[in-house]
Amino acid sequence: GIRRARRDGDAAYLRALLRYRGALSRRNAALRQQQGDVARACEPILAAEGALLVDRRVAWAASAGGAFASELAGLNESGRSSLEYAGRPELAEPGAWTEAFTSSFATDRARGITTIGPHRDDVALAIDGQSLRAYGSTGQLRSAAIALKLLELGTLRERRGLEPALLLDDVFAELDSERQRRLAT
């Protein structure tokens, strides 16, 4: 049933990730060696596998925002927090890659790396609309990192049906006493 579909979905994601990384490595090597035709030959695999990766990541980020906000609130962070996919969500469609590769090819060739795709994407974290990366205090950044770890723990628990171990190294050093108490709880 549902568990089997999740495992199959996880396996499909892992297969796509491995194929994507392999094709990315080959394309980057070809770009560094100025072998444009070889680099272009890798693009269909990158498009097919990358589209699946982007699609899953966009969906995960959309579903994880509420849990991230709950984890941050549980660590005594006030304000409205958000977690969003920071990338090019249009690349969830394999057909969108053709134009993306065409427009980035000169830059890719000059740099010797592929400048588009899920390997370049990130998550954007904010509190009250302010980027944590740009404006977050040390305590907020530490709280966000912990909230992401707790979110990862919850995702693994849900997907695998097992309780993963959580190891935190010197996490209390940069937290105020209220955040320490809440994390311990």
Tab-separated table of C-alpha atoms in Angstrom:
chain	number	residue	atom	x	y	z
A	1	GLY	CA	0.000	0.000	0.000
A	2	ILE	CA	1.177	3.434	1.018
A	3	ARG	CA	4.459	2.238	2.517
A	4	ARG	CA	5.363	0.391	-0.654
A	5	ALA	CA	4.582	3.464	-2.784
A	6	ARG	CA	6.763	5.614	-0.513
A	7	ARG	CA	9.651	3.151	-0.754
A	8	ASP	CA	9.203	2.959	-4.525
A	9	GLY	CA	9.078	6.764	-4.675
A	10	ASP	CA	12.242	6.977	-2.582
A	11	ALA	CA	13.925	4.447	-4.873
A	12	ALA	CA	12.860	6.400	-7.966
A	13	TYR	CA	14.239	9.590	-6.446
A	14	LEU	CA	17.521	7.908	-5.538
A	15	ARG	CA	17.868	6.409	-9.029
A	16	ALA	CA	17.168	9.813	-10.578
A	17	LEU	CA	19.675	11.485	-8.259
A	18	LEU	CA	22.418	8.981	-9.087
A	19	ARG	CA	21.792	9.198	-12.831
A	20	TYR	CA	21.644	13.000	-12.624
A	21	ARG	CA	24.947	13.206	-10.723
A	22	GLY	CA	26.618	10.883	-13.216
A	23	ALA	CA	25.426	12.872	-16.218
A	24	LEU	CA	26.346	16.133	-14.472
A	25	SER	CA	29.870	14.882	-13.827
A	26	ARG	CA	30.250	13.835	-17.481
A	27	ARG	CA	28.848	17.155	-18.754
A	28	ASN	CA	31.117	19.204	-16.496
A	29	ALA	CA	34.166	17.207	-17.590
A	30	ALA	CA	33.196	17.764	-21.238
A	31	LEU	CA	32.701	21.494	-20.615
A	32	ARG	CA	36.152	21.781	-19.003
A	33	GLN	CA	37.685	19.969	-21.988
A	34	GLN	CA	35.789	22.227	-24.413
A	35	GLN	CA	33.880	19.241	-25.863
A	36	GLY	CA	30.572	20.958	-26.538
A	37	ASP	CA	29.045	18.032	-28.441
A	38	VAL	CA	29.747	15.633	-25.559
A	39	ALA	CA	28.335	18.150	-23.072
A	40	ARG	CA	25.169	18.473	-25.169
A	41	ALA	CA	24.827	14.670	-25.315
A	42	CYS	CA	24.423	14.627	-21.512
A	43	GLU	CA	21.549	17.104	-21.527
A	44	PRO	CA	18.643	14.687	-22.194
A	45	ILE	CA	19.544	12.623	-19.116
A	46	LEU	CA	19.986	15.770	-17.019
A	47	ALA	CA	16.598	17.042	-18.202
A	48	ALA	CA	14.707	13.810	-17.529
A	49	GLU	CA	16.257	13.052	-14.158
A	50	GLY	CA	16.586	16.676	-13.092
A	51	ALA	CA	12.898	17.312	-13.749
A	52	LEU	CA	11.955	14.531	-11.360
A	53	LEU	CA	14.353	15.889	-8.710
A	54	VAL	CA	13.034	19.439	-9.035
A	55	ASP	CA	9.429	18.236	-8.945
A	56	ARG	CA	9.985	16.236	-5.742
A	57	ARG	CA	11.959	19.020	-4.089
A	58	VAL	CA	9.344	21.660	-4.887
A	59	ALA	CA	6.635	19.368	-3.485
A	60	TRP	CA	8.680	18.626	-0.361
A	61	ALA	CA	9.371	22.312	0.310
A	62	ALA	CA	5.677	23.148	-0.117
A	63	SER	CA	4.687	20.443	2.342
A	64	ALA	CA	7.499	21.112	4.842
A	65	GLY	CA	6.869	24.803	5.467
A	66	GLY	CA	4.303	24.240	8.208
A	67	ALA	CA	6.448	21.700	10.040
A	68	PHE	CA	9.478	24.019	9.820
A	69	ALA	CA	7.416	26.861	11.302
A	70	SER	CA	6.228	24.560	14.116
A	71	GLU	CA	9.764	23.417	14.912
A	72	LEU	CA	11.020	27.014	15.020
A	73	ALA	CA	8.117	28.096	17.213
A	74	GLY	CA	8.894	25.168	19.505
A	75	LEU	CA	12.417	26.555	19.875
A	76	ASN	CA	10.988	29.931	20.974
A	77	GLU	CA	11.399	31.775	17.663
A	78	SER	CA	8.722	34.411	17.326
A	79	GLY	CA	7.485	35.693	14.012
A	80	ARG	CA	6.068	34.069	10.913
A	81	SER	CA	8.653	31.708	9.483
A	82	SER	CA	8.802	30.195	6.037
A	83	LEU	CA	10.690	27.561	4.088
A	84	GLU	CA	10.542	27.760	0.297
A	85	TYR	CA	12.251	26.087	-2.624
A	86	ALA	CA	14.927	28.428	-3.979
A	87	GLY	CA	15.622	27.392	-7.518
A	88	ARG	CA	13.923	27.185	-10.865
A	89	PRO	CA	10.654	25.321	-10.300
A	90	GLU	CA	9.868	25.484	-14.017
A	91	LEU	CA	12.575	22.844	-14.491
A	92	ALA	CA	10.143	20.312	-13.008
A	93	GLU	CA	9.041	20.036	-16.648
A	94	PRO	CA	11.576	18.179	-18.831
A	95	GLY	CA	10.728	20.419	-21.805
A	96	ALA	CA	11.862	23.540	-19.937
A	97	TRP	CA	15.438	22.289	-19.851
A	98	THR	CA	16.082	22.799	-23.583
A	99	GLU	CA	15.737	26.582	-23.352
A	100	ALA	CA	17.594	26.649	-20.022
A	101	PHE	CA	20.555	24.756	-21.496
A	102	THR	CA	20.555	26.918	-24.631
A	103	SER	CA	20.587	30.161	-22.660
A	104	SER	CA	23.267	28.999	-20.217
A	105	PHE	CA	25.585	27.124	-22.609
A	106	ALA	CA	28.051	29.973	-23.231
A	107	THR	CA	28.359	30.663	-19.500
A	108	ASP	CA	28.635	26.953	-18.715
A	109	ARG	CA	31.364	26.521	-21.294
A	110	ALA	CA	33.311	29.543	-20.045
A	111	ARG	CA	33.104	28.402	-16.416
A	112	GLY	CA	33.528	24.701	-17.131
A	113	ILE	CA	30.503	23.795	-15.001
A	114	THR	CA	26.764	23.375	-15.387
A	115	THR	CA	25.134	26.474	-13.918
A	116	ILE	CA	21.510	25.320	-13.942
A	117	GLY	CA	19.717	22.450	-12.290
A	118	PRO	CA	18.821	21.099	-8.870
A	119	HIS	CA	22.480	20.822	-7.850
A	120	ARG	CA	22.460	24.647	-7.741
A	121	ASP	CA	19.197	24.986	-5.802
A	122	ASP	CA	18.633	25.644	-2.130
A	123	VAL	CA	15.912	26.354	0.399
A	124	ALA	CA	15.084	29.909	1.411
A	125	LEU	CA	14.401	30.346	5.115
A	126	ALA	CA	12.820	33.513	6.473
A	127	ILE	CA	11.240	34.990	9.581
A	128	ASP	CA	8.675	37.742	9.014
A	129	GLY	CA	9.737	37.916	5.379
A	130	GLN	CA	13.400	38.575	6.233
A	131	SER	CA	15.954	36.128	4.867
A	132	LEU	CA	17.675	34.257	7.671
A	133	ARG	CA	20.791	33.935	5.526
A	134	ALA	CA	21.072	37.710	5.134
A	135	TYR	CA	19.535	39.029	8.356
A	136	GLY	CA	19.337	36.188	10.877
A	137	SER	CA	21.030	36.462	14.244
A	138	THR	CA	23.382	33.722	15.387
A	139	GLY	CA	20.621	32.331	17.620
A	140	GLN	CA	18.074	32.383	14.791
A	141	LEU	CA	20.489	30.673	12.431
A	142	ARG	CA	21.248	27.976	15.002
A	143	SER	CA	17.516	27.540	15.708
A	144	ALA	CA	16.800	27.242	11.982
A	145	ALA	CA	19.548	24.630	11.589
A	146	ILE	CA	18.095	22.645	14.478
A	147	ALA	CA	14.563	23.017	13.094
A	148	LEU	CA	15.804	21.647	9.751
A	149	LYS	CA	17.408	18.681	11.547
A	150	LEU	CA	14.164	18.018	13.425
A	151	LEU	CA	12.251	18.316	10.150
A	152	GLU	CA	14.636	15.834	8.548
A	153	LEU	CA	14.114	13.509	11.509
A	154	GLY	CA	10.333	13.735	11.074
A	155	THR	CA	10.596	13.112	7.329
A	156	LEU	CA	12.721	10.004	7.897
A	157	ARG	CA	10.350	8.777	10.631
A	158	GLU	CA	7.349	9.219	8.344
A	159	ARG	CA	8.957	7.656	5.280
A	160	ARG	CA	10.630	4.726	6.997
A	161	GLY	CA	8.393	4.085	9.973
A	162	LEU	CA	11.435	3.985	12.252
A	163	GLU	CA	12.631	6.391	14.914
A	164	PRO	CA	16.006	7.742	13.729
A	165	ALA	CA	18.676	8.753	16.224
A	166	LEU	CA	19.394	12.443	16.579
A	167	LEU	CA	22.965	13.423	17.411
A	168	LEU	CA	23.686	17.070	18.121
A	169	ASP	CA	27.277	18.188	18.655
A	170	ASP	CA	27.714	21.140	21.029
A	171	VAL	CA	24.349	22.516	19.971
A	172	PHE	CA	23.677	24.288	23.259
A	173	ALA	CA	26.746	26.517	22.995
A	174	GLU	CA	25.071	29.106	20.773
A	175	LEU	CA	21.540	28.951	22.204
A	176	ASP	CA	20.127	31.134	24.936
A	177	SER	CA	18.716	29.421	28.019
A	178	GLU	CA	15.101	29.428	26.796
A	179	ARG	CA	16.044	27.831	23.460
A	180	GLN	CA	18.181	25.272	25.328
A	181	ARG	CA	15.262	24.371	27.590
A	182	ARG	CA	12.850	24.034	24.683
A	183	LEU	CA	15.240	21.908	22.637
A	184	ALA	CA	15.860	19.599	25.583
A	185	THR	CA	12.111	19.256	26.045
